[in-house]
């Protein structure tokens, strides 16, 4: 089992739709959580950090449930430019610091 | 502020050769991370350097090695290249150790023929 697992994609949604991505992590010692976005053949870019209380940045909302070891990303009013792969990232400092990337979920937003 | 830079952008080698990839972190960042992203796969952690020392490495064979220089730039060396080493190699940097946000460079695309 992978330490960070994401919804298998791809997600195909129309413009304006709301889409939710889920991510689970297996190591309860995980301390920091992030969502990154990666466009085709480009480097990953930080979308947002995920805080225990949940956080919102415009159309994007991230939630963390430590008890269930679950992270989510909600995108409202999808735009064509949201089409990308979304990577769930978990960091911990047990047995040495490690950052673990999920395999990513591909999103296609269509007109 | 300049971002993370990597060179070369593309590299073509033959099996058995050695490859050297370079990374310059964002100014003020002391940690450098290396990742491998094979086509269609997720990022796999390779190495982490901080303050000139290797702090952690992923599940890769010893022919993957590197170093960090006093100016915090870093080099990744891959010896005895194999066809399966063909991938995008991404470098990221962060302030200090651990849980800080990582910022990625554009990557080096390595093709092993």
Coordinates of C-alpha atoms in Angstrom, one line a residue:
Chain A
X1 CA 0.0 0.0 0.0
X2 CA 1.3 3.5 -0.9
X3 CA 1.9 5.9 2.0
X4 CA -0.1 8.6 0.2
X5 CA -3.0 7.6 -2.0
X6 CA -5.2 9.7 -4.2
X7 CA -8.4 9.2 -6.2
X8 CA -7.6 7.6 -9.5
X9 CA -8.3 9.9 -12.4
X10 CA -9.0 11.4 -14.7
X11 CA -11.8 13.6 -13.7
X12 CA -13.6 15.1 -16.6
X13 CA -15.9 18.0 -15.7
X14 CA -17.6 20.9 -17.5
X15 CA -16.7 24.5 -16.8
X16 CA -18.4 25.8 -13.7
X17 CA -18.6 22.5 -12.0
X18 CA -17.5 21.8 -8.5
X19 CA -14.9 19.0 -8.2
X20 CA -13.5 17.3 -5.1
X21 CA -10.2 15.4 -4.7
X22 CA -9.5 13.1 -1.9
X23 CA -6.2 11.9 -0.5
X24 CA -5.4 9.5 2.3
X25 CA -2.1 9.0 4.1
X26 CA -1.1 6.0 6.2
X27 CA 1.5 7.4 8.6
X28 CA -0.1 9.0 11.6
X29 CA 3.1 10.9 12.3
X30 CA 2.6 13.0 9.2
X31 CA 2.8 16.7 10.2
X32 CA 2.5 18.9 7.1
X33 CA 0.2 18.7 4.2
X34 CA 0.1 20.4 0.8
X35 CA -1.6 20.4 -2.5
X36 CA 0.5 21.0 -5.6
X37 CA -0.6 21.5 -9.1
X38 CA 1.4 20.1 -12.1
X39 CA 0.7 21.1 -15.6
X40 CA 1.7 18.8 -18.5
X41 CA 5.4 18.6 -18.8
X42 CA 6.0 21.3 -16.2
X43 CA 7.2 21.3 -12.6
X44 CA 4.8 21.0 -9.7
X45 CA 3.8 24.3 -8.2
X46 CA 2.4 24.9 -4.7
X47 CA -1.4 25.4 -4.8
X48 CA -1.9 25.6 -1.0
X49 CA -0.8 24.3 2.3
X50 CA -3.5 22.4 4.3
X51 CA -4.1 23.5 7.9
X52 CA -5.9 21.6 10.6
X53 CA -8.7 24.1 10.7
X54 CA -9.2 24.0 6.9
X55 CA -8.4 26.8 4.6
X56 CA -9.7 28.6 1.6
X57 CA -8.0 30.5 -1.2
X58 CA -10.5 31.9 -3.7
X59 CA -12.3 29.0 -5.4
X60 CA -10.1 26.4 -3.6
X61 CA -10.8 24.9 -0.2
X62 CA -8.6 22.4 1.5
X63 CA -9.6 20.3 4.5
X64 CA -7.6 18.0 6.8
X65 CA -9.0 15.3 9.0
X66 CA -6.2 13.9 11.2
X67 CA -8.3 11.3 12.8
X68 CA -9.2 9.7 9.5
X69 CA -5.9 10.6 7.9
X70 CA -7.7 12.2 5.1
X71 CA -7.1 15.4 3.0
X72 CA -9.4 16.9 0.5
X73 CA -9.3 19.7 -2.1
X74 CA -12.5 21.3 -3.4
X75 CA -12.5 23.4 -6.5
X76 CA -15.6 25.5 -7.1
X77 CA -16.6 27.1 -10.4
X78 CA -14.0 25.1 -12.4
X79 CA -12.2 27.0 -15.2
X80 CA -10.5 25.6 -18.3
X81 CA -7.2 26.7 -16.8
X82 CA -7.8 24.4 -13.8
X83 CA -7.0 21.4 -16.1
X84 CA -3.9 19.9 -14.5
X85 CA -2.7 17.1 -12.3
X86 CA -3.2 17.7 -8.6
X87 CA -0.7 16.2 -6.2
X88 CA -1.3 15.5 -2.6
X89 CA 1.8 15.9 -0.5
X90 CA 2.5 14.8 3.0
X91 CA 5.6 15.5 5.1
X92 CA 6.9 13.9 8.3
X93 CA 10.0 13.9 10.4
X94 CA 10.2 10.4 11.7
X95 CA 13.3 8.4 11.0
X96 CA 14.5 11.4 9.0
X97 CA 12.5 14.1 7.3
X98 CA 10.5 12.8 4.3
X99 CA 8.2 14.4 1.8
X100 CA 5.9 11.9 0.1
X101 CA 4.0 12.8 -3.1
X102 CA 0.8 11.1 -4.1
X103 CA 0.6 9.9 -7.7
X104 CA -1.7 12.7 -8.6
X105 CA -5.2 13.1 -10.0
X106 CA -5.7 14.4 -13.5
X107 CA -8.4 17.0 -14.0
X108 CA -9.8 17.9 -17.4
X109 CA -12.2 20.9 -17.5
X110 CA -14.1 21.2 -20.7
X111 CA -16.0 24.0 -22.3
Chain B
X1 CA 13.3 36.9 -6.8
X2 CA 14.8 34.2 -9.1
X3 CA 13.3 30.8 -8.8
X4 CA 15.0 27.4 -8.7
X5 CA 17.1 26.9 -11.8
X6 CA 18.3 23.6 -13.3
X7 CA 20.6 22.7 -16.0
X8 CA 20.7 21.3 -18.6
X9 CA 17.1 21.3 -19.6
X10 CA 17.5 18.1 -21.7
X11 CA 20.2 15.5 -21.6
X12 CA 20.7 12.5 -23.8
X13 CA 23.1 9.7 -22.8
X14 CA 23.7 6.1 -23.6
X15 CA 23.5 3.1 -21.3
X16 CA 26.5 2.8 -19.0
X17 CA 27.4 6.5 -19.2
X18 CA 27.3 9.0 -16.3
X19 CA 25.0 12.0 -16.1
X20 CA 25.5 15.1 -14.0
X21 CA 22.5 17.4 -13.3
X22 CA 22.7 20.8 -11.6
X23 CA 20.4 22.8 -9.5
X24 CA 20.6 26.3 -8.0
X25 CA 18.1 27.0 -5.2
X26 CA 16.2 30.2 -4.5
X27 CA 18.4 32.7 -2.7
X28 CA 18.2 32.2 1.0
X29 CA 17.1 28.5 0.8
X30 CA 19.5 26.0 2.3
X31 CA 17.7 22.8 1.6
X32 CA 17.7 21.1 -1.8
X33 CA 15.7 18.0 -2.8
X34 CA 16.0 15.8 -5.8
X35 CA 13.1 13.8 -7.3
X36 CA 12.6 11.5 -10.2
X37 CA 9.4 11.5 -12.2
X38 CA 9.3 8.8 -14.8
X39 CA 6.7 9.2 -17.6
X40 CA 3.2 8.8 -16.2
X41 CA 4.4 8.1 -12.7
X42 CA 4.5 10.2 -9.5
X43 CA 7.4 12.0 -8.0
X44 CA 9.9 9.7 -6.3
X45 CA 12.1 11.2 -3.6
X46 CA 15.8 10.7 -4.4
X47 CA 17.9 12.9 -2.1
X48 CA 17.8 15.8 0.4
X49 CA 20.7 18.1 1.2
X50 CA 20.8 20.7 3.8
X51 CA 23.8 22.9 4.8
X52 CA 26.1 20.8 2.6
X53 CA 25.2 17.5 4.1
X54 CA 23.0 14.6 2.8
X55 CA 20.1 14.4 5.2
X56 CA 18.1 11.6 3.7
X57 CA 17.8 9.5 0.6
X58 CA 15.0 7.5 -1.0
X59 CA 15.0 4.0 -2.2
X60 CA 17.4 4.3 -5.0
X61 CA 20.6 2.4 -5.7
X62 CA 24.0 4.0 -4.7
X63 CA 24.7 4.9 -8.3
X64 CA 22.5 7.8 -7.6
X65 CA 24.5 10.3 -5.6
X66 CA 25.0 14.0 -5.3
X67 CA 26.4 16.8 -3.2
X68 CA 25.6 20.3 -2.1
X69 CA 28.2 23.1 -2.5
X70 CA 28.9 25.9 0.0
X71 CA 26.7 28.3 -2.0
X72 CA 23.8 25.7 -1.6
X73 CA 23.7 24.7 -5.2
X74 CA 23.6 21.0 -5.8
X75 CA 24.6 18.3 -8.2
X76 CA 23.0 15.0 -8.9
X77 CA 25.1 12.3 -10.4
X78 CA 23.8 9.1 -11.9
X79 CA 26.4 6.5 -12.8
X80 CA 26.1 3.5 -15.0
X81 CA 23.0 4.8 -16.6
X82 CA 20.2 2.3 -17.4
X83 CA 17.3 2.7 -19.8
X84 CA 14.9 2.9 -16.8
X85 CA 16.7 6.1 -15.6
X86 CA 15.0 8.0 -18.4
X87 CA 12.8 10.5 -16.5
X88 CA 12.3 14.1 -15.5
X89 CA 14.6 15.0 -12.6
X90 CA 13.2 17.7 -10.5
X91 CA 15.0 19.8 -8.0
X92 CA 13.3 21.7 -5.2
X93 CA 14.5 24.1 -2.5
X94 CA 13.2 25.3 0.8
X95 CA 14.1 27.4 3.7
X96 CA 15.8 25.3 6.3
X97 CA 14.9 21.8 7.1
X98 CA 11.8 19.8 7.2
X99 CA 8.3 21.0 6.8
X100 CA 8.9 24.2 4.8
X101 CA 7.2 24.6 1.4
X102 CA 9.3 23.2 -1.4
X103 CA 9.6 25.2 -4.6
X104 CA 10.5 23.3 -7.8
X105 CA 12.7 24.0 -10.7
X106 CA 11.7 23.3 -14.3
X107 CA 13.5 20.0 -14.3
X108 CA 16.0 18.2 -16.4
X109 CA 14.7 15.6 -18.9
X110 CA 17.2 12.7 -19.1
X111 CA 16.9 10.3 -22.0
X112 CA 19.0 7.1 -21.8
X113 CA 19.4 5.3 -25.1

